PDB file of C-alpha atoms in Angstrom:
ATOM      1  CA  MET X   1       4.450  -4.342  -6.150  1.00 95.00           C
ATOM      2  CA  ARG X   2       3.446  -0.937  -4.663  1.00 98.00           C
ATOM      3  CA  ALA X   3       4.896   2.557  -5.378  1.00 98.00           C
ATOM      4  CA  MET X   4       5.270   5.742  -3.286  1.00 98.00           C
ATOM      5  CA  ILE X   5       5.461   9.237  -4.544  1.00 98.00           C
ATOM      6  CA  LEU X   6       7.203  11.757  -2.329  1.00 98.00           C
ATOM      7  CA  ALA X   7       5.177  14.967  -2.260  1.00 98.00           C
ATOM      8  CA  ALA X   8       5.552  16.351   1.285  1.00 97.00           C
ATOM      9  CA  GLY X   9       8.224  18.984   0.644  1.00 95.00           C
ATOM     10  CA  GLN X  10       7.809  22.804   0.837  1.00 93.00           C
ATOM     11  CA  GLY X  11       9.625  23.418  -2.488  1.00 93.00           C
ATOM     12  CA  ASN X  12      11.356  26.460  -1.005  1.00 93.00           C
ATOM     13  CA  ARG X  13      13.578  27.137  -4.010  1.00 95.00           C
ATOM     14  CA  MET X  14      10.738  27.613  -6.227  1.00 97.00           C
ATOM     15  CA  GLY X  15      10.219  30.951  -4.616  1.00 96.00           C
ATOM     16  CA  GLU X  16       6.799  32.729  -4.956  1.00 97.00           C
ATOM     17  CA  LEU X  17       5.661  29.740  -7.104  1.00 97.00           C
ATOM     18  CA  THR X  18       5.132  27.598  -4.153  1.00 97.00           C
ATOM     19  CA  VAL X  19       3.763  30.121  -1.593  1.00 97.00           C
ATOM     20  CA  HIS X  20       0.180  29.164  -2.229  1.00 96.00           C
ATOM     21  CA  THR X  21       0.598  26.155  -4.489  1.00 97.00           C
ATOM     22  CA  PRO X  22       2.490  22.802  -3.483  1.00 98.00           C
ATOM     23  CA  LYS X  23       5.233  22.061  -5.999  1.00 98.00           C
ATOM     24  CA  PRO X  24       3.588  18.768  -7.036  1.00 98.00           C
ATOM     25  CA  LEU X  25       0.783  20.846  -8.487  1.00 98.00           C
ATOM     26  CA  LEU X  26       2.822  23.220 -10.483  1.00 98.00           C
ATOM     27  CA  ARG X  27       2.242  22.334 -14.292  1.00 96.00           C
ATOM     28  CA  VAL X  28       4.491  21.350 -17.262  1.00 96.00           C
ATOM     29  CA  ASN X  29       2.651  21.348 -20.566  1.00 92.00           C
ATOM     30  CA  GLY X  30      -0.602  21.463 -18.879  1.00 92.00           C
ATOM     31  CA  HIS X  31      -0.273  18.769 -16.479  1.00 96.00           C
ATOM     32  CA  TYR X  32       0.738  18.624 -12.727  1.00 97.00           C
ATOM     33  CA  LEU X  33       4.331  17.571 -12.067  1.00 97.00           C
ATOM     34  CA  ILE X  34       3.053  14.744  -9.987  1.00 98.00           C
ATOM     35  CA  GLU X  35       0.902  13.522 -12.870  1.00 98.00           C
ATOM     36  CA  TYR X  36       4.165  12.530 -14.663  1.00 97.00           C
ATOM     37  CA  ALA X  37       5.166  10.377 -11.813  1.00 98.00           C
ATOM     38  CA  ILE X  38       1.676   8.783 -11.679  1.00 98.00           C
ATOM     39  CA  ALA X  39       1.738   8.088 -15.522  1.00 97.00           C
ATOM     40  CA  ASN X  40       5.145   6.638 -15.310  1.00 96.00           C
ATOM     41  CA  ILE X  41       4.293   4.325 -12.426  1.00 98.00           C
ATOM     42  CA  LYS X  42       1.086   3.194 -14.100  1.00 97.00           C
ATOM     43  CA  ARG X  43       3.045   2.550 -17.416  1.00 96.00           C
ATOM     44  CA  ALA X  44       5.277   0.075 -15.307  1.00 97.00           C
ATOM     45  CA  GLY X  45       2.048  -1.775 -14.308  1.00 97.00           C
ATOM     46  CA  ILE X  46       1.749  -0.548 -10.698  1.00 98.00           C
ATOM     47  CA  HIS X  47      -1.695   0.589  -9.744  1.00 98.00           C
ATOM     48  CA  ASP X  48      -1.343   0.897  -5.981  1.00 98.00           C
ATOM     49  CA  ILE X  49       0.308   4.210  -5.197  1.00 98.00           C
ATOM     50  CA  VAL X  50       0.988   5.937  -1.802  1.00 98.00           C
ATOM     51  CA  ILE X  51       1.631   9.685  -1.666  1.00 98.00           C
ATOM     52  CA  ASN X  52       3.013  11.330   1.542  1.00 98.00           C
ATOM     53  CA  VAL X  53       1.763  14.913   1.860  1.00 98.00           C
ATOM     54  CA  SER X  54       2.317  17.648   4.447  1.00 97.00           C
ATOM     55  CA  TYR X  55       2.680  21.165   2.932  1.00 97.00           C
ATOM     56  CA  HIS X  56      -0.738  22.190   1.368  1.00 97.00           C
ATOM     57  CA  ALA X  57      -1.719  18.549   1.725  1.00 98.00           C
ATOM     58  CA  GLU X  58      -5.425  19.132   1.201  1.00 98.00           C
ATOM     59  CA  GLN X  59      -4.690  20.848  -2.223  1.00 98.00           C
ATOM     60  CA  ILE X  60      -2.847  17.638  -3.344  1.00 98.00           C
ATOM     61  CA  LYS X  61      -5.535  15.280  -1.910  1.00 98.00           C
ATOM     62  CA  THR X  62      -8.350  17.393  -3.661  1.00 98.00           C
ATOM     63  CA  ALA X  63      -6.502  17.554  -6.880  1.00 98.00           C
ATOM     64  CA  LEU X  64      -5.733  13.799  -7.178  1.00 98.00           C
ATOM     65  CA  GLY X  65      -8.432  12.233  -5.189  1.00 98.00           C
ATOM     66  CA  ASN X  66      -8.460   8.362  -4.910  1.00 98.00           C
ATOM     67  CA  GLY X  67      -6.781   7.974  -8.157  1.00 98.00           C
ATOM     68  CA  GLN X  68      -9.777   6.491  -9.900  1.00 97.00           C
ATOM     69  CA  ARG X  69      -9.579   9.084 -12.853  1.00 94.00           C
ATOM     70  CA  TYR X  70      -5.938   7.963 -13.404  1.00 97.00           C
ATOM     71  CA  GLY X  71      -6.766   4.307 -13.377  1.00 97.00           C
ATOM     72  CA  VAL X  72      -4.771   3.645 -10.116  1.00 98.00           C
ATOM     73  CA  SER X  73      -5.636   3.513  -6.400  1.00 98.00           C
ATOM     74  CA  ILE X  74      -4.032   6.399  -4.323  1.00 98.00           C
ATOM     75  CA  ARG X  75      -3.763   6.408  -0.587  1.00 98.00           C
ATOM     76  CA  TYR X  76      -2.127   9.261   1.433  1.00 98.00           C
ATOM     77  CA  SER X  77       0.315   9.199   4.255  1.00 98.00           C
ATOM     78  CA  GLU X  78      -0.088  12.586   5.860  1.00 98.00           C
ATOM     79  CA  GLU X  79       2.609  14.178   7.966  1.00 97.00           C
ATOM     80  CA  LYS X  80       1.839  16.778  10.606  1.00 95.00           C
ATOM     81  CA  GLU X  81       5.361  18.015  10.055  1.00 92.00           C
ATOM     82  CA  ARG X  82       7.646  16.979   7.339  1.00 92.00           C
ATOM     83  CA  LEU X  83       9.512  13.843   8.359  1.00 97.00           C
ATOM     84  CA  GLU X  84      12.304  13.881   5.585  1.00 96.00           C
ATOM     85  CA  THR X  85      12.504  11.135   2.996  1.00 98.00           C
ATOM     86  CA  GLY X  86      13.549   8.392   5.437  1.00 98.00           C
ATOM     87  CA  GLY X  87      10.939   9.227   8.116  1.00 98.00           C
ATOM     88  CA  GLY X  88       8.261   9.787   5.454  1.00 98.00           C
ATOM     89  CA  ILE X  89       8.936   6.306   3.895  1.00 98.00           C
ATOM     90  CA  PHE X  90       8.982   4.729   7.256  1.00 98.00           C
ATOM     91  CA  GLN X  91       5.626   6.128   8.422  1.00 98.00           C
ATOM     92  CA  ALA X  92       4.167   4.830   5.107  1.00 98.00           C
ATOM     93  CA  LEU X  93       5.549   1.247   5.409  1.00 98.00           C
ATOM     94  CA  PRO X  94       2.168  -0.146   6.657  1.00 98.00           C
ATOM     95  CA  LEU X  95       0.592   1.159   3.268  1.00 98.00           C
ATOM     96  CA  LEU X  96       3.286  -0.182   1.128  1.00 98.00           C
ATOM     97  CA  GLY X  97       3.015  -3.913   2.177  1.00 95.00           C
ATOM     98  CA  GLU X  98       5.558  -6.587   3.045  1.00 95.00           C
ATOM     99  CA  GLY X  99       7.570  -6.816  -0.179  1.00 96.00           C
ATOM    100  CA  PRO X 100       9.721  -4.538  -2.028  1.00 97.00           C
ATOM    101  CA  PHE X 101       8.265  -1.101  -3.180  1.00 98.00           C
ATOM    102  CA  LEU X 102       9.243   1.627  -5.666  1.00 98.00           C
ATOM    103  CA  VAL X 103       9.733   5.233  -4.607  1.00 98.00           C
ATOM    104  CA  MET X 104      10.192   8.357  -6.605  1.00 98.00           C
ATOM    105  CA  SER X 105       9.937  12.027  -6.193  1.00 98.00           C
ATOM    106  CA  SER X 106       6.933  14.047  -7.307  1.00 98.00           C
ATOM    107  CA  ASP X 107       9.288  16.584  -8.945  1.00 97.00           C
ATOM    108  CA  ILE X 108      11.039  14.139 -11.193  1.00 98.00           C
ATOM    109  CA  ILE X 109      10.119  13.850 -14.861  1.00 97.00           C
ATOM    110  CA  THR X 110      11.847  11.012 -16.774  1.00 97.00           C
ATOM    111  CA  ASP X 111      11.367   8.471 -19.487  1.00 95.00           C
ATOM    112  CA  TYR X 112      13.152   5.808 -17.615  1.00 97.00           C
ATOM    113  CA  PRO X 113      11.133   2.481 -17.795  1.00 97.00           C
ATOM    114  CA  LEU X 114      10.458   1.936 -14.010  1.00 98.00           C
ATOM    115  CA  GLN X 115       9.462  -1.689 -14.660  1.00 97.00           C
ATOM    116  CA  LYS X 116      13.406  -2.427 -15.267  1.00 96.00           C
ATOM    117  CA  LEU X 117      13.703  -1.825 -11.460  1.00 95.00           C
ATOM    118  CA  PHE X 118      11.560  -4.991 -10.686  1.00 94.00           C
ATOM    119  CA  GLY X 119      14.503  -7.220 -11.756  1.00 92.00           C
ATOM    120  CA  TYR X 120      16.577  -5.854  -8.665  1.00 90.00           C
ATOM    121  CA  ALA X 121      13.789  -6.551  -5.999  1.00 87.00           C
ATOM    122  CA  GLU X 122      15.999  -8.892  -4.359  1.00 90.00           C
ATOM    123  CA  SER X 123      18.512  -6.323  -3.322  1.00 92.00           C
ATOM    124  CA  LEU X 124      17.930  -4.500   0.009  1.00 97.00           C
ATOM    125  CA  ALA X 125      17.801  -1.332  -2.250  1.00 98.00           C
ATOM    126  CA  HIS X 126      18.544  -0.418  -5.818  1.00 98.00           C
ATOM    127  CA  LEU X 127      19.137   3.131  -6.788  1.00 98.00           C
ATOM    128  CA  LEU X 128      18.813   4.979 -10.079  1.00 98.00           C
ATOM    129  CA  LEU X 129      21.740   7.310 -10.760  1.00 98.00           C
ATOM    130  CA  VAL X 130      22.282  10.061 -13.391  1.00 98.00           C
ATOM    131  CA  GLU X 131      25.130  12.077 -14.654  1.00 97.00           C
ATOM    132  CA  ASN X 132      25.967  14.981 -12.447  1.00 97.00           C
ATOM    133  CA  PRO X 133      23.939  18.129 -13.149  1.00 94.00           C
ATOM    134  CA  PRO X 134      25.568  21.470 -12.921  1.00 92.00           C
ATOM    135  CA  TYR X 135      24.128  22.205  -9.736  1.00 91.00           C
ATOM    136  CA  HIS X 136      25.380  19.055  -8.015  1.00 95.00           C
ATOM    137  CA  PRO X 137      28.868  18.534  -9.741  1.00 95.00           C
ATOM    138  CA  HIS X 138      30.524  16.299  -7.120  1.00 96.00           C
ATOM    139  CA  GLY X 139      27.520  13.759  -7.250  1.00 97.00           C
ATOM    140  CA  ASP X 140      26.383  11.287  -4.553  1.00 97.00           C
ATOM    141  CA  PHE X 141      27.764   7.833  -5.138  1.00 96.00           C
ATOM    142  CA  GLY X 142      29.963   5.812  -7.332  1.00 97.00           C
ATOM    143  CA  LEU X 143      29.486   2.280  -8.899  1.00 98.00           C
ATOM    144  CA  ARG X 144      31.732  -0.859  -8.311  1.00 97.00           C
ATOM    145  CA  ASP X 145      30.485  -4.000 -10.210  1.00 95.00           C
ATOM    146  CA  ASP X 146      26.863  -2.749 -10.020  1.00 95.00           C
ATOM    147  CA  TYR X 147      26.978  -2.114  -6.370  1.00 97.00           C
ATOM    148  CA  ILE X 148      26.839   1.382  -4.896  1.00 98.00           C
ATOM    149  CA  ASP X 149      30.066   2.415  -3.382  1.00 97.00           C
ATOM    150  CA  ALA X 150      30.664   5.677  -1.757  1.00 92.00           C
ATOM    151  CA  ASN X 151      34.437   5.662  -2.469  1.00 94.00           C
ATOM    152  CA  ALA X 152      34.272   4.594  -6.217  1.00 97.00           C
ATOM    153  CA  ARG X 153      34.926   7.118  -8.958  1.00 97.00           C
ATOM    154  CA  PRO X 154      33.481   8.584 -10.972  1.00 97.00           C
ATOM    155  CA  THR X 155      30.461   9.588  -8.955  1.00 98.00           C
ATOM    156  CA  TYR X 156      26.955  10.102 -10.031  1.00 98.00           C
ATOM    157  CA  THR X 157      23.854  11.856  -8.802  1.00 98.00           C
ATOM    158  CA  PHE X 158      21.042   9.910  -7.165  1.00 98.00           C
ATOM    159  CA  ALA X 159      17.856  10.448  -9.272  1.00 98.00           C
ATOM    160  CA  ASN X 160      15.440  10.233  -6.500  1.00 98.00           C
ATOM    161  CA  ILE X 161      14.032   6.815  -7.899  1.00 98.00           C
ATOM    162  CA  GLY X 162      14.777   3.619  -6.295  1.00 98.00           C
ATOM    163  CA  ILE X 163      13.344   0.262  -5.111  1.00 98.00           C
ATOM    164  CA  TYR X 164      13.555  -0.601  -1.494  1.00 98.00           C
ATOM    165  CA  SER X 165      12.937  -3.580   0.796  1.00 98.00           C
ATOM    166  CA  PRO X 166      11.116  -2.907   4.049  1.00 98.00           C
ATOM    167  CA  GLU X 167      14.193  -4.540   5.755  1.00 98.00           C
ATOM    168  CA  LEU X 168      16.160  -1.491   4.936  1.00 98.00           C
ATOM    169  CA  PHE X 169      14.252   0.273   7.670  1.00 98.00           C
ATOM    170  CA  HIS X 170      14.588  -2.186  10.388  1.00 97.00           C
ATOM    171  CA  GLY X 171      15.713  -0.750  13.681  1.00 96.00           C
ATOM    172  CA  PHE X 172      14.346   2.630  12.819  1.00 97.00           C
ATOM    173  CA  SER X 173      11.647   4.492  14.969  1.00 97.00           C
ATOM    174  CA  PRO X 174       8.908   6.807  13.766  1.00 96.00           C
ATOM    175  CA  GLY X 175      10.086  10.503  13.432  1.00 97.00           C
ATOM    176  CA  HIS X 176      12.285  12.760  11.355  1.00 96.00           C
ATOM    177  CA  PHE X 177      15.291  11.069   9.556  1.00 98.00           C
ATOM    178  CA  ARG X 178      17.046  11.263   6.097  1.00 97.00           C
ATOM    179  CA  LEU X 179      17.040   8.354   3.681  1.00 98.00           C
ATOM    180  CA  THR X 180      20.819   8.294   3.672  1.00 97.00           C
ATOM    181  CA  GLN X 181      20.686   7.301   7.357  1.00 98.00           C
ATOM    182  CA  ALA X 182      19.251   3.987   6.370  1.00 98.00           C
ATOM    183  CA  LEU X 183      21.058   3.690   3.012  1.00 98.00           C
ATOM    184  CA  ASN X 184      24.774   4.547   4.230  1.00 97.00           C
ATOM    185  CA  PRO X 185      25.106   1.464   6.469  1.00 97.00           C
ATOM    186  CA  ALA X 186      23.497  -0.805   3.786  1.00 97.00           C
ATOM    187  CA  ILE X 187      25.902   0.642   1.238  1.00 98.00           C
ATOM    188  CA  ALA X 188      28.862   0.047   3.365  1.00 97.00           C
ATOM    189  CA  ALA X 189      27.743  -3.551   3.812  1.00 97.00           C
ATOM    190  CA  GLY X 190      27.556  -3.992   0.074  1.00 96.00           C
ATOM    191  CA  CYS X 191      23.614  -4.529  -0.002  1.00 97.00           C
ATOM    192  CA  VAL X 192      22.685  -1.705  -2.372  1.00 98.00           C
ATOM    193  CA  THR X 193      22.947  -2.059  -6.163  1.00 98.00           C
ATOM    194  CA  GLY X 194      22.597   0.594  -8.737  1.00 98.00           C
ATOM    195  CA  GLU X 195      22.667   1.675 -12.303  1.00 98.00           C
ATOM    196  CA  VAL X 196      23.284   4.837 -14.309  1.00 98.00           C
ATOM    197  CA  TYR X 197      20.570   6.151 -16.796  1.00 98.00           C
ATOM    198  CA  GLN X 198      21.628   8.593 -19.447  1.00 96.00           C
ATOM    199  CA  GLY X 199      18.101   9.537 -20.880  1.00 95.00           C
ATOM    200  CA  MET X 200      15.742  12.141 -20.003  1.00 96.00           C
ATOM    201  CA  TRP X 201      15.666  13.251 -16.433  1.00 97.00           C
ATOM    202  CA  HIS X 202      14.476  16.633 -15.099  1.00 97.00           C
ATOM    203  CA  ASN X 203      14.644  17.383 -11.464  1.00 97.00           C
ATOM    204  CA  ILE X 204      12.410  20.342 -10.938  1.00 97.00           C
ATOM    205  CA  GLY X 205      13.916  22.237  -7.956  1.00 96.00           C
ATOM    206  CA  THR X 206      14.045  25.887  -9.241  1.00 97.00           C
ATOM    207  CA  PRO X 207      11.985  27.912 -11.556  1.00 97.00           C
ATOM    208  CA  GLN X 208      14.721  27.680 -14.142  1.00 96.00           C
ATOM    209  CA  ASP X 209      14.312  23.859 -13.902  1.00 96.00           C
ATOM    210  CA  LEU X 210      10.719  24.235 -14.538  1.00 97.00           C
ATOM    211  CA  HIS X 211      11.269  26.351 -17.570  1.00 96.00           C
ATOM    212  CA  ARG X 212      13.741  23.866 -18.900  1.00 95.00           C
ATOM    213  CA  ALA X 213      11.251  20.954 -18.503  1.00 96.00           C
ATOM    214  CA  ARG X 214       8.522  23.028 -20.110  1.00 95.00           C
ATOM    215  CA  GLU X 215      10.748  23.849 -23.184  1.00 95.00           C
ATOM    216  CA  ASP X 216      12.012  20.124 -23.513  1.00 94.00           C
ATOM    217  CA  SER X 217      10.431  18.759 -26.712  1.00 87.00           C
ATOM    218  CA  ASN X 218      11.362  15.156 -25.948  1.00 84.00           C
ATOM    219  CA  LEU X 219       8.585  14.998 -23.013  1.00 85.00           C
ATOM    220  CA  ARG X 220       6.064  12.292 -23.906  1.00 73.00           C
ATOM    221  CA  PRO X 221       2.629  13.856 -23.910  1.00 72.00           C
ATOM    222  CA  LEU X 222       0.697  12.522 -21.150  1.00 82.00           C
ATOM    223  CA  ALA X 223      -2.537  12.818 -23.266  1.00 60.00           C
ATOM    224  CA  SER X 224      -1.353   9.689 -25.107  1.00 48.00           C
ATOM    225  CA  GLU X 225      -1.451   7.794 -21.761  1.00 52.00           C
ATOM    226  CA  THR X 226      -4.895   8.715 -20.711  1.00 49.00           C
ATOM    227  CA  ASN X 227      -7.482  11.270 -21.255  1.00 44.00           C
ATOM    228  CA  THR X 228      -8.163  11.757 -17.528  1.00 50.00           C
ATOM    229  CA  LEU X 229      -5.206  13.789 -16.578  1.00 59.00           C
ATOM    230  CA  SER X 230      -5.587  17.335 -15.537  1.00 62.00           C
ATOM    231  CA  SER X 231      -5.924  20.054 -18.189  1.00 51.00           C
TER     232      SER X 231
END
């Protein structure tokens, strides 16, 4: 199985922090945000990673290289203009192979064991959900018998981590589109499973989120994973 890390966004809500630095290269405990995703993916046994880049793309490519120092292989899907999540995944499909693949955002830090997702590879898609954070009180989706259901209650927030079949994107064309444009019809057809995770999960969207992550004593030190991460 291959994995994709989403790293093309501008991070506008981070304010001045991302004027000259792409959000994936902001640091938590001395490491780039995106390195937490790389370490988590590698821990799950995946060593072939695709990263989509657009904003300050060269900075990210220079910082991470081909992944050798992380013990993984990194390839890049460069977007001349940001294609949104759906369009970005679609463009990267030739690099992701013919089987199911894992996707997570570069601004997510979690201790969720990604290898658990492999058990849902037969689904058209499987989404990780979390309890609704204060900034998103109404959530995104509900669950009914382990299937994502837009009408089920209570609702939960999409954790920006999932596993997808290439078939989810059949019928789409290259260009700009949201992931929900592919997901919503599949959800309505009862083809998307999900689960709720209640462990550590940080979504770094604002300077306040970055501060909270830096202050979280539960973060697993990346130095215990490998001595080749940034410092």
